[in-house]
Coordinates of C-alpha atoms in Angstrom, one line a residue:
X700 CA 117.0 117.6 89.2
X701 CA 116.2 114.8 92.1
X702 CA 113.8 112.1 90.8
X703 CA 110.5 112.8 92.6
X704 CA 107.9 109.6 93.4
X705 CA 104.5 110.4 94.6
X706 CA 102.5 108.4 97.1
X707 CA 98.8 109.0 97.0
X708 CA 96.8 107.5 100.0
X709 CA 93.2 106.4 100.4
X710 CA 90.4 108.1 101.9
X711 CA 87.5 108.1 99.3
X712 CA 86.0 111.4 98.2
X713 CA 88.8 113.1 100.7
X714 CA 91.0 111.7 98.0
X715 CA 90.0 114.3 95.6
X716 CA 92.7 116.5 97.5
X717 CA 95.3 114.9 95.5
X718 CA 93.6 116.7 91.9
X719 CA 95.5 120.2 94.1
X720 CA 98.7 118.2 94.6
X721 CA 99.2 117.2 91.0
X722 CA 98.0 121.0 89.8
X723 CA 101.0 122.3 92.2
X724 CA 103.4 119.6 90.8
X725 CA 102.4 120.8 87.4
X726 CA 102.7 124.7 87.8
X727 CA 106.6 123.7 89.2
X728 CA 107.2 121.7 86.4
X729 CA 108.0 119.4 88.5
X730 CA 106.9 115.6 87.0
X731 CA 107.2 112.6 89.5
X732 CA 109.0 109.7 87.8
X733 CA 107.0 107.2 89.6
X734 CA 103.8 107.1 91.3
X735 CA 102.3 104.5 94.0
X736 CA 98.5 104.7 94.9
X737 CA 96.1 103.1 97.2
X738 CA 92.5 102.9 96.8
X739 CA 91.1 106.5 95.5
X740 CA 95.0 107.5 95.3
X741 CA 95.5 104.7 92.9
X742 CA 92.4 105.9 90.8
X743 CA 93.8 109.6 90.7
X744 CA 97.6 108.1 90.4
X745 CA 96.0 106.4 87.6
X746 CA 94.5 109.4 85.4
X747 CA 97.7 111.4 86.5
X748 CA 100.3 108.4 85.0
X749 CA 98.3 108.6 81.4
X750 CA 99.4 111.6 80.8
X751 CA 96.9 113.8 81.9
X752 CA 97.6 117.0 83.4
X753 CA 96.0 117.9 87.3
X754 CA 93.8 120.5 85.7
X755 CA 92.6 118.4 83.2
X756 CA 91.7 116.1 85.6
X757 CA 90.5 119.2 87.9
X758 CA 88.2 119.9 85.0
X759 CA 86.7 116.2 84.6
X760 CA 85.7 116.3 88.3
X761 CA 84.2 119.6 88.5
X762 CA 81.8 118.8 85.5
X763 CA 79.5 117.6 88.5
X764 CA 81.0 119.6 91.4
X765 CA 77.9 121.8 93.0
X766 CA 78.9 125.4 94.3
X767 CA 77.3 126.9 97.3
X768 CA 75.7 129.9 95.3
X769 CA 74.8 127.6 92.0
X770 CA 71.2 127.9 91.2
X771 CA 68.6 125.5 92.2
X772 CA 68.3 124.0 88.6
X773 CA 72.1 123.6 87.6
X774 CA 72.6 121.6 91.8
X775 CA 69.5 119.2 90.3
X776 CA 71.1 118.6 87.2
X777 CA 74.6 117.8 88.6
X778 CA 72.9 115.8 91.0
X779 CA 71.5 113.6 88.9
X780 CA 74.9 113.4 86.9
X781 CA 76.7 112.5 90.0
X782 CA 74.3 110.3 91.1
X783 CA 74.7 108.7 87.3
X784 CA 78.3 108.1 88.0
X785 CA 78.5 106.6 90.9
X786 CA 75.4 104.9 91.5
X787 CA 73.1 105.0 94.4
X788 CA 74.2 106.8 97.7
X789 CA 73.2 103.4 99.2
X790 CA 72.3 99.6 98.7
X791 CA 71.5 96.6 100.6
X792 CA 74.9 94.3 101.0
X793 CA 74.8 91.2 100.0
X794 CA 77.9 88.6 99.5
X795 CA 81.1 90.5 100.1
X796 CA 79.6 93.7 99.5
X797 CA 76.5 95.3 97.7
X798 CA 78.1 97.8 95.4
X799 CA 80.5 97.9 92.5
X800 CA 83.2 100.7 91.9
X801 CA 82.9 99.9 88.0
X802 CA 80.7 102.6 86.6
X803 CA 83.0 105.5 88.8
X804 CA 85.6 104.0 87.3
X805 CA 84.4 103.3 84.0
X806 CA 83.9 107.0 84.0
X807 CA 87.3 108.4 85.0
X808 CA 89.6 105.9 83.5
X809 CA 87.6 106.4 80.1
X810 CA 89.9 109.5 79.8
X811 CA 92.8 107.4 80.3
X812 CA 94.3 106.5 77.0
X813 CA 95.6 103.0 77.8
X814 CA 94.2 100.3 79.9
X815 CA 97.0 98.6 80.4
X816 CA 99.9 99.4 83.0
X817 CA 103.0 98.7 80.6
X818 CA 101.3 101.7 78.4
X819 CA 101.4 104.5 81.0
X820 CA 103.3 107.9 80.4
X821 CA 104.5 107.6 84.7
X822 CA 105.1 104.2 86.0
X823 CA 102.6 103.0 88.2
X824 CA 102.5 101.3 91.2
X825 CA 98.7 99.8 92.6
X826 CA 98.4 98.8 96.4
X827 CA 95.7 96.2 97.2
X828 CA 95.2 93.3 100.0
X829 CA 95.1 89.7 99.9
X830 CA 91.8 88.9 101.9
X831 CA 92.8 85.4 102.6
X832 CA 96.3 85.5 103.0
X833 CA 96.4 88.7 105.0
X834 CA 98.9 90.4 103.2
X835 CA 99.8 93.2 100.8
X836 CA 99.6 92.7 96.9
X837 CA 101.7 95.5 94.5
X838 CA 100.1 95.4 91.0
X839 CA 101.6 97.3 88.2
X840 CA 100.9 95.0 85.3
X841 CA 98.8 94.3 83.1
X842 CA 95.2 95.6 82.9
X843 CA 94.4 98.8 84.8
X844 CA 90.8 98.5 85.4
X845 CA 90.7 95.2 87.8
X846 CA 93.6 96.1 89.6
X847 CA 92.5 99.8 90.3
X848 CA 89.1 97.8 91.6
X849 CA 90.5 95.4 93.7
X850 CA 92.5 98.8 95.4
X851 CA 89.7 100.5 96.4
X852 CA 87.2 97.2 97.4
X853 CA 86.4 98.9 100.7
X854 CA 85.5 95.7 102.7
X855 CA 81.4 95.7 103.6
X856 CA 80.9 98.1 101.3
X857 CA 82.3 97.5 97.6
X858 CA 82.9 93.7 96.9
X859 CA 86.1 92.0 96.2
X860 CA 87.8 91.4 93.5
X861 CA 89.0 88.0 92.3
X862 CA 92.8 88.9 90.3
X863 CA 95.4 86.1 89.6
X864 CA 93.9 83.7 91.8
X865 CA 93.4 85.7 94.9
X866 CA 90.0 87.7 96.5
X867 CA 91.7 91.1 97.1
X868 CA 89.8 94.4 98.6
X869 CA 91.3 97.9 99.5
X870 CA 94.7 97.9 100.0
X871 CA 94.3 100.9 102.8
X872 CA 94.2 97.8 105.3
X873 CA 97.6 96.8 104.7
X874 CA 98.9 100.2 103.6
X875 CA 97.1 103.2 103.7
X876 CA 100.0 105.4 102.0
X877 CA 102.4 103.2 100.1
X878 CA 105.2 105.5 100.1
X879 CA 107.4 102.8 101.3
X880 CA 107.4 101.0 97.7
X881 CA 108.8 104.2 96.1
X882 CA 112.0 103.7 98.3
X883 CA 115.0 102.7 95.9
X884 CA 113.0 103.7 92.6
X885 CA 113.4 107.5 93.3
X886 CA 115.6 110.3 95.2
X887 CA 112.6 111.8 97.2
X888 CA 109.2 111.0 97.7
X889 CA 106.0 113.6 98.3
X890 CA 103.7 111.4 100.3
X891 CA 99.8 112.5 100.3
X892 CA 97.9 111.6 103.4
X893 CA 94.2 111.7 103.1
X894 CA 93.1 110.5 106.5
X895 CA 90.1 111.6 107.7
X896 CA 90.3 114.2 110.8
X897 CA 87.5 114.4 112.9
X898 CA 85.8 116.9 115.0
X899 CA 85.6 116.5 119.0
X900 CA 83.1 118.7 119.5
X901 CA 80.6 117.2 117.5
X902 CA 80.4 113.8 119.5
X903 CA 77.3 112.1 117.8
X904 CA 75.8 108.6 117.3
X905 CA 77.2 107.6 114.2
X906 CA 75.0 105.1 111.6
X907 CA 76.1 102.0 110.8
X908 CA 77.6 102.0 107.7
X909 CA 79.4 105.5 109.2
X910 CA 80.7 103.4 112.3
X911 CA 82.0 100.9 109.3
X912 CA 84.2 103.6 107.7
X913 CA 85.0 105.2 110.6
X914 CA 86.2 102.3 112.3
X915 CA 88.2 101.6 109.0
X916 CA 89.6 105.2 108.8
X917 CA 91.0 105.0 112.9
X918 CA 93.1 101.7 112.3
X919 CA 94.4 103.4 109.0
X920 CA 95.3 106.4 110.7
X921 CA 96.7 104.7 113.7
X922 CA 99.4 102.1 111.0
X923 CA 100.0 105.2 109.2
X924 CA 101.5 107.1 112.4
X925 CA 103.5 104.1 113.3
X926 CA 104.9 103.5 109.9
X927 CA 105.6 107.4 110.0
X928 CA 107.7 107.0 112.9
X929 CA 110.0 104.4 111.8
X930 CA 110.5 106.1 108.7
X931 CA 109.2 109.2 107.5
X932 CA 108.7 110.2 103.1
X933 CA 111.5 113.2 102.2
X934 CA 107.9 115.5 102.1
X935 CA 105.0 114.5 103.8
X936 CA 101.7 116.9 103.5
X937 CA 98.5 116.0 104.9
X938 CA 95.3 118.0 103.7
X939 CA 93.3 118.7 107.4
X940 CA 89.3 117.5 105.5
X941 CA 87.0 116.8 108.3
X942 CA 83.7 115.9 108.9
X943 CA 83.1 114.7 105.2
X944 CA 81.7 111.3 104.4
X945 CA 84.4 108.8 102.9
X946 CA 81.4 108.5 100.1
X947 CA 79.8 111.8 99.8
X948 CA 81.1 112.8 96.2
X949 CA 78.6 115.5 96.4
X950 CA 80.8 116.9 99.5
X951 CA 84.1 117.3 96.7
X952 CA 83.8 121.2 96.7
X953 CA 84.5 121.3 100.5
X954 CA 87.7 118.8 100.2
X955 CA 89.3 121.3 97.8
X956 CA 88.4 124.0 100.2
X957 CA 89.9 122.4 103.1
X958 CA 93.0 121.4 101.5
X959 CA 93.9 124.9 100.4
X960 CA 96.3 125.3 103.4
X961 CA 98.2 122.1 102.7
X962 CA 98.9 122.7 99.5
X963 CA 100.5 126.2 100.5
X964 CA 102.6 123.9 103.0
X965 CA 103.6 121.6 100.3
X966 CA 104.5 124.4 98.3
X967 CA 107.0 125.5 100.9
X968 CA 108.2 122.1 101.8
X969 CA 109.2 121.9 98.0
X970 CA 111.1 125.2 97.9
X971 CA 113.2 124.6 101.2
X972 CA 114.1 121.4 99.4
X973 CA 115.1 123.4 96.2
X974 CA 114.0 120.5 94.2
X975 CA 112.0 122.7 91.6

C-alpha cells in the first residue's frame, strides 16, 4: 500500500470540513503516515495524530452543533456551550490582537492524550509564520499547545504568539495548504483546501472585521492557485462552503452540509488511484 500524507489547510470554522475527510480516510482503512496542518487544519491534524478516530472527533464537535429543526431550549443551551468554548463572538483589539485561541483549544486538545509532538500516534507537521522575518516556520516538536496557537494567530484578530524567540501568527500567510512539506516523507499526498468561496450575487457592504478576513482569505486563495499550478498534491479536494463566517462556529452544521459533494469526489479520486 502507497504511504498517504495529508495536508489540511486553514479557513477557520470552514475547517471543520476536514472531521468528513478523516471519517472517509477511516471507513477505507486507509491511515495517512504523516500529516501537515495550518491554522484550524493543524488543530484538527492535531486531534487526528493522537490517535483519535474522525468520528470520535465528529462526536466532540457536534456536542454543541445546533440542527435546523432542534427545539428552542436544546439551540439556547448549545449556545451558551459554544459560546463557553470559544469565548465571545467579539472583543475590542488591543496590542496585536484582542482574543486568545486558548480556551478553543484548551477544549479540543484536552482529548488529545499527549501534549507533546514527539508522543503522537501520526507524525505531525505545524505551519506558522515569522511576523518579523517574513517567513514560514515548520514546528513539529516539542509542546503541542503553543505551536498549534501560534498556527492559527489570525493577525488583527487573535494575538501572536511569542515561540523560540520569534512573534509568529497564522501560518495561512505564508502557506495556506502546506502540502508541499509532505513531499519526500510520503508516496502521495490528499491535500484539503478550505478556502472560502463566495457568492457574486450577494454583493454587500461587508463590516470591518469581515473586510479583515475577507481580505485575508482572497490573498490565500490567490498563493494557493499559483502554488497549485507549479505543482499540484497526487489528490486535491476542495469542499465548495460559502457564505459562512471564517468565525461563526455556530454556522459548523452548514460546513458539513456543504462539503458532502467533496467528499463523494474524494471518494472517487481515491478509487481511480486504487490506493485503498
Amino acid at each position: 500500500m502507497s504511504r498517504v500524507g495529508l495536508a489540511l489547510g486553514g479557513g477557520g470554522v470552514r475547517g471543520l470540513a476536514h472531521i468528513l475527510v478523516l471519517e472517509l480516510l477511516d471507513e477505507l482503512k486507509l491511515r495517512p503516515c504523516i500529516i501537515a496542518g495550518t491554522s484550524i487544519g493543524a488543530v484538527v491534524g492535531s486531534l487526528y495524530a493522537s490517535g483519535m478516530p474522525g468520528k470520535a472527533i465528529h462526536d466532540l464537535v457536534s456536542r454543541y452543533l445546533q440542527a435546523p429543526n432542534e427545539r428552542l431550549r436544546d439551540k439556547i443551551k448549545k449556545r451558551a456551550e459554544l459560546l463557553r468554548w470559544v469565548g465571545p463572538p467579539a472583543a475590542p483589539l488591543g496590542r496585536g490582537g484582542g482574543l486568545t485561541p486558548d480556551r478553543f483549544l484548551r477544549h479540543l486538545l484536552g482529548a488529545v492524550s499527549t501534549g507533546r509532538f514527539e508522543d503522537l500516534a501520526i507524525p505531525l507537521l505545524v505551519v506558522a509564520a515569522d511576523f518579523w522575518a517574513g517567513e514560514e516556520v515548520v514546528l513539529e516538536s516539542g509542546e503541542l499547545l503553543p505551536a498549534i496557537r501560534s498556527s492559527m494567530a489570525v493577525p488583527g484578530v487573535f494575538a501572536p504568539v511569542v515561540l523560540h524567540g520569534r512573534a509568529l501568527v497564522d501560518g495561512g500567510l505564508l502557506n495556506q495548504l502546506p502540502y508541499d512539506h509532505l513531499r519526500g516523507r510520503c508516496d502521495l499526498t490528499i491535500a484539503v483546501d478550505v478556502c472560502s468561496s463566495r457568492n457574486p450575487e450577494e454583493q454587500v457592504l461587508p463590516t470591518v472585521l469581515d473586510a479583515l478576513l475577507g481580505a485575508f482569505d482572497i490573498m490565500q486563495s490567490a498563493a494557493l492557485t499559483a502554488k497549485i499550478g507549479l505543482g499540484p498534491p497526487e489528490i486535491y479536494v476542495r469542499p465548495r462552503v460559502g457564505n459562512i463566517r471564517i468565525l461563526d462556529f455556530s454556522r459548523a452544521v452548514d460546513v458539513f452540509e456543504q462539503a458532502q459533494p467533496a467528499i463523494a469526489d474524494l471518494r472517487e479520486q481515491i478509487g481511480r488511484l486504487g490506493i485503498t
